mmCIF file of C-alpha atoms and ligand atoms in Angstrom:
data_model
loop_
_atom_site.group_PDB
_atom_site.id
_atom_site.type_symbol
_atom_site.label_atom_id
_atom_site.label_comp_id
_atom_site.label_asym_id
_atom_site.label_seq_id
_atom_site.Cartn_x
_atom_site.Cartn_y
_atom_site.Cartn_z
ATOM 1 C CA UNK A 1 -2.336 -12.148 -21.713
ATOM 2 C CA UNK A 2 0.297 -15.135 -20.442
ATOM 3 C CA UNK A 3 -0.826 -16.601 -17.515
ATOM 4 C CA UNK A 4 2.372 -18.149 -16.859
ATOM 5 C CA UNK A 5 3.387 -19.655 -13.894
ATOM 6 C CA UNK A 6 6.133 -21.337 -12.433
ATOM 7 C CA UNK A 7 6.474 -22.514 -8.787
ATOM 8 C CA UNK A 8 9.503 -23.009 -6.224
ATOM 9 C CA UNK A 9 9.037 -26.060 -3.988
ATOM 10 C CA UNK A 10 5.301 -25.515 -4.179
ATOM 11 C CA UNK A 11 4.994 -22.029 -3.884
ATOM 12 C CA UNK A 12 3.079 -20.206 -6.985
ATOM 13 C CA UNK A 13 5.172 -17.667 -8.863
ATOM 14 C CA UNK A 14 3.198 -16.178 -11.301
ATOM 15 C CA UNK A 15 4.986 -14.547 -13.838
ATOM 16 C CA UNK A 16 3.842 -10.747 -14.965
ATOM 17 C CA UNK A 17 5.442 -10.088 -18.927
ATOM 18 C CA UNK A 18 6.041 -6.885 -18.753
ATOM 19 C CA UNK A 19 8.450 -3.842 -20.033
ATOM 20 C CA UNK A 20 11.380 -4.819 -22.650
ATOM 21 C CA UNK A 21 14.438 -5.849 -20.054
ATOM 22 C CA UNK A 22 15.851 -8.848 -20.456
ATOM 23 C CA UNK A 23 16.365 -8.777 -16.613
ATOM 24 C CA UNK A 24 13.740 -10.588 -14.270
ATOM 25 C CA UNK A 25 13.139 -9.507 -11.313
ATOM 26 C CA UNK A 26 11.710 -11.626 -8.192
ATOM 27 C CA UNK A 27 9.372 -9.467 -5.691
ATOM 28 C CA UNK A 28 7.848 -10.294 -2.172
ATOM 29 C CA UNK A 29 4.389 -8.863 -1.825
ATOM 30 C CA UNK A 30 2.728 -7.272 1.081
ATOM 31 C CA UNK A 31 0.655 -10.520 1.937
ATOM 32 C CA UNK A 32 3.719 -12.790 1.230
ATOM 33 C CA UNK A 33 2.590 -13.725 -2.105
ATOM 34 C CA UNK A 34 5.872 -14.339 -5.136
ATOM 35 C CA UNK A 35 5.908 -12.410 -8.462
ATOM 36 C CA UNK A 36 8.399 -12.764 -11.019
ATOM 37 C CA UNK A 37 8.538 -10.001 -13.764
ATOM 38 C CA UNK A 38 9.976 -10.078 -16.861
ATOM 39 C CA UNK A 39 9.762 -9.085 -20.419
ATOM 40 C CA UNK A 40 7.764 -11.260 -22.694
ATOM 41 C CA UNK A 41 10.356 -12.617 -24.787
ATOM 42 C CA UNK A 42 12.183 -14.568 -21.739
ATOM 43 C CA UNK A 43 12.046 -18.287 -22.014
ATOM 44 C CA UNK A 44 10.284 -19.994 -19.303
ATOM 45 C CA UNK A 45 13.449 -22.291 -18.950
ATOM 46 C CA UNK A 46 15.479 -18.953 -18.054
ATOM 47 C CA UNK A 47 13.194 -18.017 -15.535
ATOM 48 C CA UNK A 48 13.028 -21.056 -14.365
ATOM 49 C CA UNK A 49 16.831 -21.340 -13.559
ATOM 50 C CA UNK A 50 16.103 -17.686 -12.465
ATOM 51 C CA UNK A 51 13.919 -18.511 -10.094
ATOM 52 C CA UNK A 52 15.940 -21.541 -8.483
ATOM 53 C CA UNK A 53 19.287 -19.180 -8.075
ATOM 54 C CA UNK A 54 16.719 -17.337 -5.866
ATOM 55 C CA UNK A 55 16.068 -20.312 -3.663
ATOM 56 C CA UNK A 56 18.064 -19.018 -0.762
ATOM 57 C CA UNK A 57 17.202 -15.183 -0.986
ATOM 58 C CA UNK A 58 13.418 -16.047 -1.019
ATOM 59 C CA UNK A 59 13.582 -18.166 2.009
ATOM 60 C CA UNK A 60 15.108 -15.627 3.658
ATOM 61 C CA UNK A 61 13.166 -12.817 2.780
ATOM 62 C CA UNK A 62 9.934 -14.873 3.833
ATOM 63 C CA UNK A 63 10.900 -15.271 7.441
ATOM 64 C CA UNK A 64 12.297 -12.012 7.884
ATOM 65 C CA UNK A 65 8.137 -10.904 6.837
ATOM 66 C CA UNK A 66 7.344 -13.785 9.002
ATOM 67 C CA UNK A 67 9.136 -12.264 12.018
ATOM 68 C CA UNK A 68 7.672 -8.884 11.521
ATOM 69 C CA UNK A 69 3.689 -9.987 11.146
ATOM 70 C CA UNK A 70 2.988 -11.764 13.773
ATOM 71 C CA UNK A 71 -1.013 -12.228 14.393
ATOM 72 C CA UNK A 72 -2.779 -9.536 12.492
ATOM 73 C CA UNK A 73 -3.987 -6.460 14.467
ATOM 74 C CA UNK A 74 -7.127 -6.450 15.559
ATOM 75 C CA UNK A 75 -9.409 -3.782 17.121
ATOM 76 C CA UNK A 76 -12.582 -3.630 19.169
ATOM 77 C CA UNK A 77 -15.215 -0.762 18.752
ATOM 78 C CA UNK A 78 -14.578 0.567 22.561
ATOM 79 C CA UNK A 79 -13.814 3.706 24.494
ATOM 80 C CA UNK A 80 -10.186 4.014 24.450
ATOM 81 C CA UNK A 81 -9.122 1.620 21.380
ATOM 82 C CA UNK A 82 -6.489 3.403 19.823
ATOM 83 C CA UNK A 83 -6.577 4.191 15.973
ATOM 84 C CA UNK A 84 -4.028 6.029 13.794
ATOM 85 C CA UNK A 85 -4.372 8.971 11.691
ATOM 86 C CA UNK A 86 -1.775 9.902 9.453
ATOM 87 C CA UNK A 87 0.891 9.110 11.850
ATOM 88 C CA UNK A 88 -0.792 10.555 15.488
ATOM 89 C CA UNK A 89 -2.667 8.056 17.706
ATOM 90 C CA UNK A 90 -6.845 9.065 18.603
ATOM 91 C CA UNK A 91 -8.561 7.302 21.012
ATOM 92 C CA UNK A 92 -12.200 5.860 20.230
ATOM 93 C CA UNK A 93 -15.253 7.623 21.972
ATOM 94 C CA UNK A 94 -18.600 6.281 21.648
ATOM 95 C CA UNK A 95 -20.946 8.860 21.313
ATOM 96 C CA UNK A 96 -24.765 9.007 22.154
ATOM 97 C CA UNK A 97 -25.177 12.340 19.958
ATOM 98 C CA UNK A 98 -23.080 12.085 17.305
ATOM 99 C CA UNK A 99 -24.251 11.064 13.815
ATOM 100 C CA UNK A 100 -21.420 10.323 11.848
ATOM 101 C CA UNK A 101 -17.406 9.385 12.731
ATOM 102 C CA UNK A 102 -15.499 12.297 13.174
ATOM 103 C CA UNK A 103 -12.206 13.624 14.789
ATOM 104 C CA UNK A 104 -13.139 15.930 17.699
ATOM 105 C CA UNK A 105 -10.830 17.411 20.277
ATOM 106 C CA UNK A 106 -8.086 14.255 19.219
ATOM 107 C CA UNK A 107 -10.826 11.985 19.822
ATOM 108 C CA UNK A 108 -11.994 9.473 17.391
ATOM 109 C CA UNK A 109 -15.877 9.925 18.010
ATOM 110 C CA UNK A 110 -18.040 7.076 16.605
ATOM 111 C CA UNK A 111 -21.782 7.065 17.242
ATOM 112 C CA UNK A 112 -22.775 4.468 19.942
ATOM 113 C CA UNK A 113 -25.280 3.496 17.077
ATOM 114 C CA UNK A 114 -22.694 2.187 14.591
ATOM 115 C CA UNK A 115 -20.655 0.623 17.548
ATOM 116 C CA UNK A 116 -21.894 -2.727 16.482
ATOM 117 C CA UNK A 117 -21.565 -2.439 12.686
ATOM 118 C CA UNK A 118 -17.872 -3.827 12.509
ATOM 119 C CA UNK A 119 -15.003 -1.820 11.017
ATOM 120 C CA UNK A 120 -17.075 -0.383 8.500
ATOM 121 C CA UNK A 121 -17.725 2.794 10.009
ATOM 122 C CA UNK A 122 -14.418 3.571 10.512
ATOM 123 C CA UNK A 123 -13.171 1.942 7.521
ATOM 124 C CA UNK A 124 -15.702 4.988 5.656
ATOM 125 C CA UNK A 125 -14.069 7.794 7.897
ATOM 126 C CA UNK A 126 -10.464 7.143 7.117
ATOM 127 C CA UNK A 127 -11.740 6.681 3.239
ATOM 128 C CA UNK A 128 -13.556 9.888 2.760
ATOM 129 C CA UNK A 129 -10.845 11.813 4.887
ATOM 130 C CA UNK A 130 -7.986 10.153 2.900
ATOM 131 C CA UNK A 131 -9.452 11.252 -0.238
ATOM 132 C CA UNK A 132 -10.133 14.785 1.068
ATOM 133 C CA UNK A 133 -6.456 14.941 2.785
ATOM 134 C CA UNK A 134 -4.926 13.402 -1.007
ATOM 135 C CA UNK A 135 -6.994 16.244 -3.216
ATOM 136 C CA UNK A 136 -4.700 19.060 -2.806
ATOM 137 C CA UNK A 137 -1.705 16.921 -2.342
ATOM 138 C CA UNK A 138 -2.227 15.020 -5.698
ATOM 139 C CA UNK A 139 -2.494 18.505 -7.445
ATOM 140 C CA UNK A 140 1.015 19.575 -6.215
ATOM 141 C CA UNK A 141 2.597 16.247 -6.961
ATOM 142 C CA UNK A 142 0.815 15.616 -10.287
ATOM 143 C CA UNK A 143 2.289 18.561 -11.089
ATOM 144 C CA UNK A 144 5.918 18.068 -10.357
ATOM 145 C CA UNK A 145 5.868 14.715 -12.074
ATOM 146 C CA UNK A 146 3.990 16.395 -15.198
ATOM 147 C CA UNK A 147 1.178 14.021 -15.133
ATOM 148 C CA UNK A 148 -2.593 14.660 -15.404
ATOM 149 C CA UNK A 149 -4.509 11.935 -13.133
ATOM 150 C CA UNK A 150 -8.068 11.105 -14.516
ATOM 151 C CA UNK A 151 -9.384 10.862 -10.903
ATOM 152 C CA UNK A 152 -8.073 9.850 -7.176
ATOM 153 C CA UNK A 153 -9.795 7.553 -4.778
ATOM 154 C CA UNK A 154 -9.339 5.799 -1.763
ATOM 155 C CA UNK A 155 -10.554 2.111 -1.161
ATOM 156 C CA UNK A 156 -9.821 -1.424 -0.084
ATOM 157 C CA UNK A 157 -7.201 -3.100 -2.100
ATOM 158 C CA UNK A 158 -6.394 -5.935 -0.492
ATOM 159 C CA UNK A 159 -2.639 -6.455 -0.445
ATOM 160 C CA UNK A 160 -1.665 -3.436 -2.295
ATOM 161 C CA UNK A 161 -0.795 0.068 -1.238
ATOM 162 C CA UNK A 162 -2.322 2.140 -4.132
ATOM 163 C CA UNK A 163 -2.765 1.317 -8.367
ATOM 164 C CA UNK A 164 -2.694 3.450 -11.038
ATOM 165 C CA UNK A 165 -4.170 2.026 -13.999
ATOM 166 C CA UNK A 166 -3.641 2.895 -17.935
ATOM 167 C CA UNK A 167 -6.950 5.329 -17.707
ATOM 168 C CA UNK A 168 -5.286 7.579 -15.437
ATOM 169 C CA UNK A 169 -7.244 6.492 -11.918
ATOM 170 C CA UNK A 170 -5.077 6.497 -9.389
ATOM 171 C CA UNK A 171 -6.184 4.979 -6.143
ATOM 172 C CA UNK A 172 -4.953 4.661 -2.542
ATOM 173 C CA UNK A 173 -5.055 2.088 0.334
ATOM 174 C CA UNK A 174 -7.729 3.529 3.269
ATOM 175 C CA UNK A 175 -5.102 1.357 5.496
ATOM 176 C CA UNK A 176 -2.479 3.737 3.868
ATOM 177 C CA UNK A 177 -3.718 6.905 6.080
ATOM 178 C CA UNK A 178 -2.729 5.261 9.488
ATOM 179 C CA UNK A 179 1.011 6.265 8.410
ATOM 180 C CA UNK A 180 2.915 9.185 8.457
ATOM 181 C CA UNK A 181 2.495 11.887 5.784
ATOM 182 C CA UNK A 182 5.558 11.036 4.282
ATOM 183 C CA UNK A 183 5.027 7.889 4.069
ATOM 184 C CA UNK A 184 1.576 8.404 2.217
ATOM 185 C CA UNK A 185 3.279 10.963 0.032
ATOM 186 C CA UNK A 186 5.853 7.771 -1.118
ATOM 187 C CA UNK A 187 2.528 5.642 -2.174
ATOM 188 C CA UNK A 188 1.015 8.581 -3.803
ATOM 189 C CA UNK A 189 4.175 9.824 -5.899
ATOM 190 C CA UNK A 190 4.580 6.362 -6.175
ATOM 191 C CA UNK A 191 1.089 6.008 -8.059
ATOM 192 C CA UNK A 192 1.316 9.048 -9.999
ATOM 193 C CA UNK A 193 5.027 8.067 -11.344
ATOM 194 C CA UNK A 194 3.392 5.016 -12.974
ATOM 195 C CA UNK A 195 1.208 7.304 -15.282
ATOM 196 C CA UNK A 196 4.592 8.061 -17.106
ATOM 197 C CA UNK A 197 5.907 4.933 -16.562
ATOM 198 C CA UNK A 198 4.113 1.651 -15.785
ATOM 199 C CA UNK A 199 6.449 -0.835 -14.447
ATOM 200 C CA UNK A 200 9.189 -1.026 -12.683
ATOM 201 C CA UNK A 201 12.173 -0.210 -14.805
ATOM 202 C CA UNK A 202 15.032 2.104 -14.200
ATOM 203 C CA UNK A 203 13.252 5.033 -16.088
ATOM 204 C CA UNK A 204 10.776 4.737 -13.420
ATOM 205 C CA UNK A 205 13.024 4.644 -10.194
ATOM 206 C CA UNK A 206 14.773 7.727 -12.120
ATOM 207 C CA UNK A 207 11.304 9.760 -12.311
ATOM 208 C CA UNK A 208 10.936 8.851 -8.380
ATOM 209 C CA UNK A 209 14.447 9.980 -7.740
ATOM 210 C CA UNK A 210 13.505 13.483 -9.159
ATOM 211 C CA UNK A 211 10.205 13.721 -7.895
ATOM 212 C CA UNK A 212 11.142 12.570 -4.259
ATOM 213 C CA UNK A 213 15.106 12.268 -3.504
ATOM 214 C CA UNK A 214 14.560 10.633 -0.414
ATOM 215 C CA UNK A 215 12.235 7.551 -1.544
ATOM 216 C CA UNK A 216 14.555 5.032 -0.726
ATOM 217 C CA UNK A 217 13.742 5.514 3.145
ATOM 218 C CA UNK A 218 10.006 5.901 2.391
ATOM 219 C CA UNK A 219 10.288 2.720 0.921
ATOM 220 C CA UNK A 220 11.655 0.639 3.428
ATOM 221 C CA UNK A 221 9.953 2.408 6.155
ATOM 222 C CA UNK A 222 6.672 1.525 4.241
ATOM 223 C CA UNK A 223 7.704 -2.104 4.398
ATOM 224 C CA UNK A 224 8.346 -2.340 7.722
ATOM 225 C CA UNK A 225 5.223 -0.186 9.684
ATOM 226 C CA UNK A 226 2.828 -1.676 6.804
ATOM 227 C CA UNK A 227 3.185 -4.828 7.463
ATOM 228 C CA UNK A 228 1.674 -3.816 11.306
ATOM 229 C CA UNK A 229 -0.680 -1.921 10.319
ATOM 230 C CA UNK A 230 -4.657 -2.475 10.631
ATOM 231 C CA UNK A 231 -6.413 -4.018 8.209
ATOM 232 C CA UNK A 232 -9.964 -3.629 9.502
ATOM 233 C CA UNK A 233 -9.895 -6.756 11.970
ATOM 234 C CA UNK A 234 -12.175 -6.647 14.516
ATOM 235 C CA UNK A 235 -12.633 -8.676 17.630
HETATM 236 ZN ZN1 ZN B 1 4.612 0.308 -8.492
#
């Protein structure tokens, strides 16, 4: 593996050698982070000057993410605090009988027991219920896009929305199941295209076309609410 990497005015731009086009392309992450992608056989002088002609576009695109984050959310294990479920608000209820988090009556119930463990609780609740809500809707997709996942899962992944990796495990975000449907549909189909095709090349925007017409909207809607969304914060 190269470990390449280059840097613009101090920032760290690793570079990911990948696919066969001669074309690099420059991404913003969800946490802010630069990659550069490219295919192997790309000098690092090109990329270099690559990189550079992107001065401008990456300064803007950083305070445009800037503008949007603000403080991370944060939320506090009380009556009332408001979490979201695939797109509709619950409020918290601490409970003296309940056992385990559930959704009850559009209440988010959490025992008054696990109150003080953190996020974790709910953190658990949105991952088991993601991965029963993505079961069915994985078969139907998997389907359309004629691929054959090994295995689905939900967990923390830091800065990125879901992975798919060469075995066939696809996985999804837990933070992913605080947006809308559609918008968890995007990451899925999104995941599930990469089992055809791994990177980020025109035969896999075409694939996502097919599969999902619309995408374009998911996309940018994804990039917007996600960077707002909660990350398990507490206070
Ligand atoms: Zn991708």
């Amino acid at each position: 593996m190269n470990a390449l990497v280059l840097h613009l005015d101090g920032i760290r731009v690793p570079v990911e050698r990948a696919g066969s086009s001669r074309k690099a392309r420059l991404t913003i992450e969800a946490d802010g982070s630069l990659c550069l992608r490219a295919a192997s056989d790309v000098a690092p002088d090109e990329l270099e000057q690559f990189l550079i002609s992107k001065r401008a576009w990456v300064y803007r695109k950083l305070s445009e993410k800037e503008a949007l984050q603000h403080e991370p959310v944060t939320k506090e294990m009380v009556d009332g605090e408001g979490f979201s479920y695939l797109g509709r608000s619950h409020r918290l209820q601490l409970s003296d009988d309940a056992t385990d988090v559930r959704l009850e009556r559009g209440r988010l119930v959490l025992p008054r027991v696990k109150a003080d463990a953190g996020a974790e609780p709910i953190i658990e609740w949105y991952r088991r219920r993601g991965e029963a809500w993505l079961k069915p809707r994985t078969r139907s997709w998997a389907e359309r896009l004629r691929v054959e996942p090994e295995a689905i899962s939900v967990a923390d992944l830091g800065h990125k929305w879901g992975s798919a990796s060469a075995q066939g495990r696809v996985r999804l975000h837990w933070a992913t199941f605080q947006l809308t449907p559609a918008l968890v549909d995007y990451v899925l189909v999104h995941e599930l295209a990469h089992l055809r095709e791994p990177h980020h090349g025109p035969a896999f925007w075409q694939l996502l076309t097919r599969a999902m017409p619309d995408y374009e909207g998911n996309k940018d809607e994804l990039a917007q609410r996600g960077a707002r969304l909660w990350f398990g914060e507490t206070r």
